[in-house]
Short mmCIF file of N, CA and C in Angstrom, two decimals:
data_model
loop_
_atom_site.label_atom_id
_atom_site.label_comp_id
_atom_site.label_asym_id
_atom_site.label_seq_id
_atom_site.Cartn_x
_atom_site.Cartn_y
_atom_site.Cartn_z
N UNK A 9 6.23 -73.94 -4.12
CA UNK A 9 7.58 -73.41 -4.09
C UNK A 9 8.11 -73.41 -2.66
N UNK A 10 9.18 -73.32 -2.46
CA UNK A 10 9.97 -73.24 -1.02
C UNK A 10 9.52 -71.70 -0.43
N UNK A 11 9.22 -72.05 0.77
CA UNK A 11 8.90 -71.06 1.69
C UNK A 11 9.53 -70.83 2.90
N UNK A 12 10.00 -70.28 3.20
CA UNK A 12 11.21 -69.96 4.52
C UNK A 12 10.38 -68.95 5.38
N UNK A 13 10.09 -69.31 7.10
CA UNK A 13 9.13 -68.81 7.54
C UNK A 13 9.70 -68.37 9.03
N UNK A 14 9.78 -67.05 10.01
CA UNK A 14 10.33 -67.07 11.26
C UNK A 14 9.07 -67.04 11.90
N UNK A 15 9.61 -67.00 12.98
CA UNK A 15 8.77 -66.69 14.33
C UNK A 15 8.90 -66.25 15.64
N UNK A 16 8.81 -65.76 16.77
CA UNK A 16 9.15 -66.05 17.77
C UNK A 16 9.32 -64.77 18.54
N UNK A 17 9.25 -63.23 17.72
CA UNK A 17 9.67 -62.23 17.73
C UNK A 17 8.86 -61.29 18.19
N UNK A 18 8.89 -60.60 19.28
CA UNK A 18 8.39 -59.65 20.05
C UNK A 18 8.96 -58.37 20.96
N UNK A 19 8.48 -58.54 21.76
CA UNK A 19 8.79 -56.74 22.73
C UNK A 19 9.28 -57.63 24.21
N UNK A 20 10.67 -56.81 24.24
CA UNK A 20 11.50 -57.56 25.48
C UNK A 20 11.83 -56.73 26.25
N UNK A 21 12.01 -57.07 27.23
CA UNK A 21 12.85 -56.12 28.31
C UNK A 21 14.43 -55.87 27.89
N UNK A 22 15.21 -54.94 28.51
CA UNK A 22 16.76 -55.53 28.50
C UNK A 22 16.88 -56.33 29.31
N UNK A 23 18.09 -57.38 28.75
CA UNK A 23 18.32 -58.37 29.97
C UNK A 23 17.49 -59.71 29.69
N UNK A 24 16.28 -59.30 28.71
CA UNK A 24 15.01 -60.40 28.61
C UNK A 24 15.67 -61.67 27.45
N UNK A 25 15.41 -62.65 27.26
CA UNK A 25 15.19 -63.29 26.42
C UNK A 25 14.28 -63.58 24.90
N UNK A 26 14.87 -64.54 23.82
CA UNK A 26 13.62 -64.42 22.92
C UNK A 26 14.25 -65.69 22.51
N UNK A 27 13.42 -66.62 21.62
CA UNK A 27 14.01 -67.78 20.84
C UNK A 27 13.41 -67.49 19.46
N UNK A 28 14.14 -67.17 18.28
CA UNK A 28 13.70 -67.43 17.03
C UNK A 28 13.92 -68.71 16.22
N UNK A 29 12.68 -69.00 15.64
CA UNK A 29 12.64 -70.17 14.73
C UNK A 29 12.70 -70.18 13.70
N UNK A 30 13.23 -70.48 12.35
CA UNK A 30 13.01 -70.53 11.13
C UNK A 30 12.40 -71.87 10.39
N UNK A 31 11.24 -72.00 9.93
CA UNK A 31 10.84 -73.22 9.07
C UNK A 31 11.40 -73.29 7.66
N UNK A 32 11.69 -73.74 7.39
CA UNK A 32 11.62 -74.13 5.48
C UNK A 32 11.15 -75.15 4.70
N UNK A 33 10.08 -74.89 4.47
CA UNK A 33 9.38 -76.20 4.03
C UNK A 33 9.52 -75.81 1.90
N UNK A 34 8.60 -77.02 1.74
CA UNK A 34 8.23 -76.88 0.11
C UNK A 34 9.25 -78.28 -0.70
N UNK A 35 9.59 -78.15 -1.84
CA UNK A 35 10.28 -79.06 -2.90
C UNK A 35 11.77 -79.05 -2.19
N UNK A 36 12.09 -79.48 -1.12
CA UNK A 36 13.57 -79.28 -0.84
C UNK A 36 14.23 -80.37 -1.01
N UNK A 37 15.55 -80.72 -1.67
CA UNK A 37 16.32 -81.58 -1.80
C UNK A 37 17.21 -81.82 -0.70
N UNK A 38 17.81 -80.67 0.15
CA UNK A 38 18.88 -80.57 0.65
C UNK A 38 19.18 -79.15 0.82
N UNK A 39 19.65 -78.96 2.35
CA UNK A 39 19.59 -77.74 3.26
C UNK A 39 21.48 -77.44 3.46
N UNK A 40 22.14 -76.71 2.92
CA UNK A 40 23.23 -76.39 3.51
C UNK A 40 23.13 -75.18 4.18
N UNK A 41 24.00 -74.54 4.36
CA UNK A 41 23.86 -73.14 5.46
C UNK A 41 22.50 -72.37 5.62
N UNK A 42 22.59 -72.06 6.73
CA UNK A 42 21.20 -71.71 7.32
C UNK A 42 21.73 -70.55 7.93
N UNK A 43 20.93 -69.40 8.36
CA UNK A 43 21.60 -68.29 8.88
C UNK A 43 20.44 -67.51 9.64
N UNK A 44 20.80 -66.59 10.47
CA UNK A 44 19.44 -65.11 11.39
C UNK A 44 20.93 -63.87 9.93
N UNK A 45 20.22 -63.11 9.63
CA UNK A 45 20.47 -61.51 9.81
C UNK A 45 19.48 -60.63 10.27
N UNK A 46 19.90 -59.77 10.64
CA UNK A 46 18.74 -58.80 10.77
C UNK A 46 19.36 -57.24 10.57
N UNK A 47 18.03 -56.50 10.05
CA UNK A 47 18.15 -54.44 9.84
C UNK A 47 17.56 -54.13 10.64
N UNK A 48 18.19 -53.11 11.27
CA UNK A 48 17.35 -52.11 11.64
C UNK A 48 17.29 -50.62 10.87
N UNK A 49 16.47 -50.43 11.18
CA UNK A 49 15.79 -48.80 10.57
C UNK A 49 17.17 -47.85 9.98
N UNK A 50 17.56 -47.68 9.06
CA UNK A 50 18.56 -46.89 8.59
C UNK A 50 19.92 -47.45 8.59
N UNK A 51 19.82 -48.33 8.87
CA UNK A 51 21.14 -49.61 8.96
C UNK A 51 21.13 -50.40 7.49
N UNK A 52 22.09 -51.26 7.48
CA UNK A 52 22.65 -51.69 6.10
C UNK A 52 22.25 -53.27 7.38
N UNK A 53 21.71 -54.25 5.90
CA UNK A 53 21.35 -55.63 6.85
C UNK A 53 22.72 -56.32 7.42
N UNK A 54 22.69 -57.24 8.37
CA UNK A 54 24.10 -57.29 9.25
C UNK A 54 23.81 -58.93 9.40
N UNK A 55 24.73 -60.05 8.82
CA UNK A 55 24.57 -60.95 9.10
C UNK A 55 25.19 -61.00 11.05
N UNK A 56 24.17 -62.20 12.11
CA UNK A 56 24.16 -62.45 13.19
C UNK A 56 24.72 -63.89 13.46
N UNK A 57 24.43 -64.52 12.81
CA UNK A 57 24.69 -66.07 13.42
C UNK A 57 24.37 -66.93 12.20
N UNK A 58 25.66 -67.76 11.70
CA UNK A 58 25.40 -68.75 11.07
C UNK A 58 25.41 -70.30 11.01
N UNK A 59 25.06 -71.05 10.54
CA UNK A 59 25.20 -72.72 10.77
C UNK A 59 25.50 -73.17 9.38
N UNK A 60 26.67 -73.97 9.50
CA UNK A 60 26.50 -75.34 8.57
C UNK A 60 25.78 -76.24 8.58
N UNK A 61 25.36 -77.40 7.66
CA UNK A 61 24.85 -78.34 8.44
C UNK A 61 25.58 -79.44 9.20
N UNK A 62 26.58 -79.29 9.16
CA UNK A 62 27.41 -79.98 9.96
C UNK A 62 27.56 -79.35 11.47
N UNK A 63 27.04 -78.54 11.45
CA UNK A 63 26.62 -77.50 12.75
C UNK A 63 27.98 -76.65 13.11
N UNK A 64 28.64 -76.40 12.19
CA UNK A 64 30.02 -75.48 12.38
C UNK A 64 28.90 -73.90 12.72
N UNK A 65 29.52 -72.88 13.06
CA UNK A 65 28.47 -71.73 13.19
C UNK A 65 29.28 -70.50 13.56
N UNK A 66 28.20 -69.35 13.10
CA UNK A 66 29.94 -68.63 13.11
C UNK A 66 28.67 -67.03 13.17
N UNK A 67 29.48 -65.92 14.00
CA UNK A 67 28.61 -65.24 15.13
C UNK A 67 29.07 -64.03 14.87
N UNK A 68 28.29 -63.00 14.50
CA UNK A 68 28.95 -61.22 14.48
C UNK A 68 29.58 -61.02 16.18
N UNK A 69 30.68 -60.23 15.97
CA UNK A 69 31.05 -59.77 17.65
C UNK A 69 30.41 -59.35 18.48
N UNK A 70 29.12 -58.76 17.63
CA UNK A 70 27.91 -58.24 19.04
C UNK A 70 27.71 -59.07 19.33
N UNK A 71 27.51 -60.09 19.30
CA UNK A 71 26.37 -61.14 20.19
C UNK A 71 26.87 -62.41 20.25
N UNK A 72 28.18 -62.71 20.41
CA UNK A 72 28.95 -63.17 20.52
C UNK A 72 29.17 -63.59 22.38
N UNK A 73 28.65 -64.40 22.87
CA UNK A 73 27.85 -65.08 24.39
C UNK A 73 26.83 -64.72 24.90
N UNK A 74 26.06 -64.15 23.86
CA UNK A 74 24.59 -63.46 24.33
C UNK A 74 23.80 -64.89 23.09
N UNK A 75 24.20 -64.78 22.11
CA UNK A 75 22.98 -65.72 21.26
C UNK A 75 23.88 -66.68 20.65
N UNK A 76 22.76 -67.82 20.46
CA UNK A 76 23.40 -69.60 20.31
C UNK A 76 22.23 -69.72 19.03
N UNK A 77 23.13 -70.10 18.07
CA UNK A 77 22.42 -70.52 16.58
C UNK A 77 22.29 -72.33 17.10
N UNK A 78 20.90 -72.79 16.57
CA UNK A 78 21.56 -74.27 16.38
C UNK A 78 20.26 -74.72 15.21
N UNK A 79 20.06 -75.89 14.96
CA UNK A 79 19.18 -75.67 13.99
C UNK A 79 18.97 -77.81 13.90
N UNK A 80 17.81 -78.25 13.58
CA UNK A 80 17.49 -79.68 13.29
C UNK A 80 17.31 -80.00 11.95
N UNK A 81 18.27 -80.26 11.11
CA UNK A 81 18.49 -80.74 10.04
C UNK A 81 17.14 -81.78 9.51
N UNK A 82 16.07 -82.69 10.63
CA UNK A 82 15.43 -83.02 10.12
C UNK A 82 13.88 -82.64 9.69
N UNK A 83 14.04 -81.37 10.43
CA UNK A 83 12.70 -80.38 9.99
C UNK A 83 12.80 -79.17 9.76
N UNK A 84 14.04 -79.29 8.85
CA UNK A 84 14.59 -78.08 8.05
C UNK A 84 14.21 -76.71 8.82
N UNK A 85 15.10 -76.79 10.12
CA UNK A 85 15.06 -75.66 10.99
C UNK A 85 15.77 -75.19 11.54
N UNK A 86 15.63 -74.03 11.51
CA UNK A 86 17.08 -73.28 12.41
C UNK A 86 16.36 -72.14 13.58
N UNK A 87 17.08 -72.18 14.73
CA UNK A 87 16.74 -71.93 15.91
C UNK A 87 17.98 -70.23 16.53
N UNK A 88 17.06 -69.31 16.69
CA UNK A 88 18.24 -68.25 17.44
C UNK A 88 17.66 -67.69 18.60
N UNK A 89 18.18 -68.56 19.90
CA UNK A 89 18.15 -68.01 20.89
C UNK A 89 19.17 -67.13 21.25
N UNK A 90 18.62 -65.83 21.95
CA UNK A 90 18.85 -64.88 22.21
C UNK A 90 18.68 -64.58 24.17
N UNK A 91 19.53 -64.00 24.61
CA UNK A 91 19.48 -63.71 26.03
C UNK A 91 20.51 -62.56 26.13
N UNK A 92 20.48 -62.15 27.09
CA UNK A 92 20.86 -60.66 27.67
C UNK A 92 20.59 -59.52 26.61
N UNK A 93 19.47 -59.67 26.40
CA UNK A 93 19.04 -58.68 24.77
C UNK A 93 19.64 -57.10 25.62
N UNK A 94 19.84 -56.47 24.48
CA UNK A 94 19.72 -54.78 24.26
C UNK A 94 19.26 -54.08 23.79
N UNK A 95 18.85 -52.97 23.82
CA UNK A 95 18.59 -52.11 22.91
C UNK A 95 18.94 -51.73 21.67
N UNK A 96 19.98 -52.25 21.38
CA UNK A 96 21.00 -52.05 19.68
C UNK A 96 20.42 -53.23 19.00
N UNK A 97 19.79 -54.57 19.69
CA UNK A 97 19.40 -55.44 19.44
C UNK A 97 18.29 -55.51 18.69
N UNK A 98 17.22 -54.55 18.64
CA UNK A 98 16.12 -54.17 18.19
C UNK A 98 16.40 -54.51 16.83
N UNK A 99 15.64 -55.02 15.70
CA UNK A 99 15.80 -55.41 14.30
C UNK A 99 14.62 -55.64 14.26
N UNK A 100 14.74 -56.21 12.54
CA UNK A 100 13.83 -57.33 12.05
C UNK A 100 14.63 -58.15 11.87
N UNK A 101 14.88 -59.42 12.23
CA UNK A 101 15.10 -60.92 12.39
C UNK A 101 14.93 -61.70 10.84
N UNK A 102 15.77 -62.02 10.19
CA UNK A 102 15.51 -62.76 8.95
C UNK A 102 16.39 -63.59 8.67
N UNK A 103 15.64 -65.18 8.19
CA UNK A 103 16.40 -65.99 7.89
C UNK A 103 16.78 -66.48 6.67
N UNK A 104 18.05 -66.72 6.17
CA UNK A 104 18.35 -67.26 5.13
C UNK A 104 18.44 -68.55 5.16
N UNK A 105 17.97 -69.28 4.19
CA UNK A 105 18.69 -70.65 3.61
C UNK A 105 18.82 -71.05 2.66
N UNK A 106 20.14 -71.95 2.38
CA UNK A 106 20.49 -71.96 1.24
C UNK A 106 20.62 -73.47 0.98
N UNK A 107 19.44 -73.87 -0.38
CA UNK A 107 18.46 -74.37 -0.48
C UNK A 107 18.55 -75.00 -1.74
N UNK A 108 18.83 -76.64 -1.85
CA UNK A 108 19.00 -77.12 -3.53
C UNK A 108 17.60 -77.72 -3.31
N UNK A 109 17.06 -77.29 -4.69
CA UNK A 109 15.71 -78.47 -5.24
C UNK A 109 15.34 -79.44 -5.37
N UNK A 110 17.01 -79.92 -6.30
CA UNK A 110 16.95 -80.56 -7.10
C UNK A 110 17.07 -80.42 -8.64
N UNK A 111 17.35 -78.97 -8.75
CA UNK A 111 17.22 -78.59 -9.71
C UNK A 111 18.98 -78.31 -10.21
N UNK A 112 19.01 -78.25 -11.31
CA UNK A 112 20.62 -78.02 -12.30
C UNK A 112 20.72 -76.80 -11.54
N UNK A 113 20.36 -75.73 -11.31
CA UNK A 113 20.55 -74.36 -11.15
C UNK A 113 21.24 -74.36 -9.55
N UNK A 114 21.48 -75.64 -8.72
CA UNK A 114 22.02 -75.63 -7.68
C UNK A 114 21.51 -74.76 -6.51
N UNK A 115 22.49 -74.77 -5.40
CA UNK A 115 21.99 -73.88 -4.54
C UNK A 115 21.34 -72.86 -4.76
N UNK A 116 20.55 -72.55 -3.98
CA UNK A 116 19.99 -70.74 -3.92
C UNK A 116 19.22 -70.21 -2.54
N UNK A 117 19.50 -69.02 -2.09
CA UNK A 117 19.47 -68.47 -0.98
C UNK A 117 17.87 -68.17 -0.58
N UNK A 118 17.32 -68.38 -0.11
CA UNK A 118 15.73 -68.13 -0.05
C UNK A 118 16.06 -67.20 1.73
N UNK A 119 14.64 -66.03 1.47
CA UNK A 119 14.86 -65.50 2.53
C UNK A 119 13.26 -65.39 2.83
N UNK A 120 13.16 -65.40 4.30
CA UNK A 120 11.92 -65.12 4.98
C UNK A 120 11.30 -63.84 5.01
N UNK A 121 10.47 -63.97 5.70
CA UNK A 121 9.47 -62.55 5.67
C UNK A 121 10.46 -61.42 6.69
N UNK A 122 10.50 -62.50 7.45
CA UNK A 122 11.06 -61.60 8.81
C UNK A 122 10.80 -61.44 10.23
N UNK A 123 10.89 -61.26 11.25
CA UNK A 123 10.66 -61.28 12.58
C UNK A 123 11.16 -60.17 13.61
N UNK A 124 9.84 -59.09 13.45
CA UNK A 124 10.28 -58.23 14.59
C UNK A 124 10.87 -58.32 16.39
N UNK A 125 11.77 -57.76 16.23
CA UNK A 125 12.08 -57.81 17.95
C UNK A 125 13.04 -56.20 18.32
N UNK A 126 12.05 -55.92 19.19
CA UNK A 126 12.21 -55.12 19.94
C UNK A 126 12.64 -55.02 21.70
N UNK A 127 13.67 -54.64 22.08
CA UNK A 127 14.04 -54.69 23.28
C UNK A 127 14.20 -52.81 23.80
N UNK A 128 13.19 -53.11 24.94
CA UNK A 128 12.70 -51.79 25.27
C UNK A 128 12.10 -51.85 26.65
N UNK A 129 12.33 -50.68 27.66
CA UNK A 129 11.94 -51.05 28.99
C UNK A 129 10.86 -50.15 28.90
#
């Protein structure tokens, strides 16, 4: 089955950097939008950065010249670098993609495990 996988996610300084990766491997036909959201603790989940595959991409106002979505269409991946992190920044990191088989039932949204990041001095 399709598996959607991050990575990259750890304990930062403010000010520090991080790059998240998303894999999606398995039975895939064809990758349209790819996306980061992330929750934090008592928060409602907050989409961050999205991509077409045409690489259109489209960014919540927080982080809006702090993080750059981009993603390689040929190893079904999407990429969220992150710089001048904060403290509000702190989440779990999760990626969506939205994901045909091949199957009649069309698109469908597959989501990852997740990817902690913490920004903390």
């Amino acid at each position: 089955q399709v598996q959607v996988v991050e990575s990259g996610g750890g304990l930062v300084q403010p000010g520090g950097s991080l790059r998240l990766s998303c894999a999606a491997s398995g039975p895939i036909f064809h990758i349209n939008d790819m996306g980061w959201y992330r929750q934090a603790p008592g928060k409602q989940r907050e989409l961050v950065a999205s991509s077409t595959r045409g690489g259109s991409t489209n960014y919540a106002d927080s982080v809006k010249g702090r993080f750059t979505i981009s993603r390689d269409n040929a190893k079904n991946t999407v990429y969220l670098q992150m710089n001048s992190l904060k403290p509000d920044d702190t989440a779990v990191y999760l990626c969506n993609a939205n994901i045909w088989t091949g199957s009649r039932d069309g698109y469908n949204g597959y989501w990852g495990q997740g990817t902690q990041v913490t920004v903390s001095s």
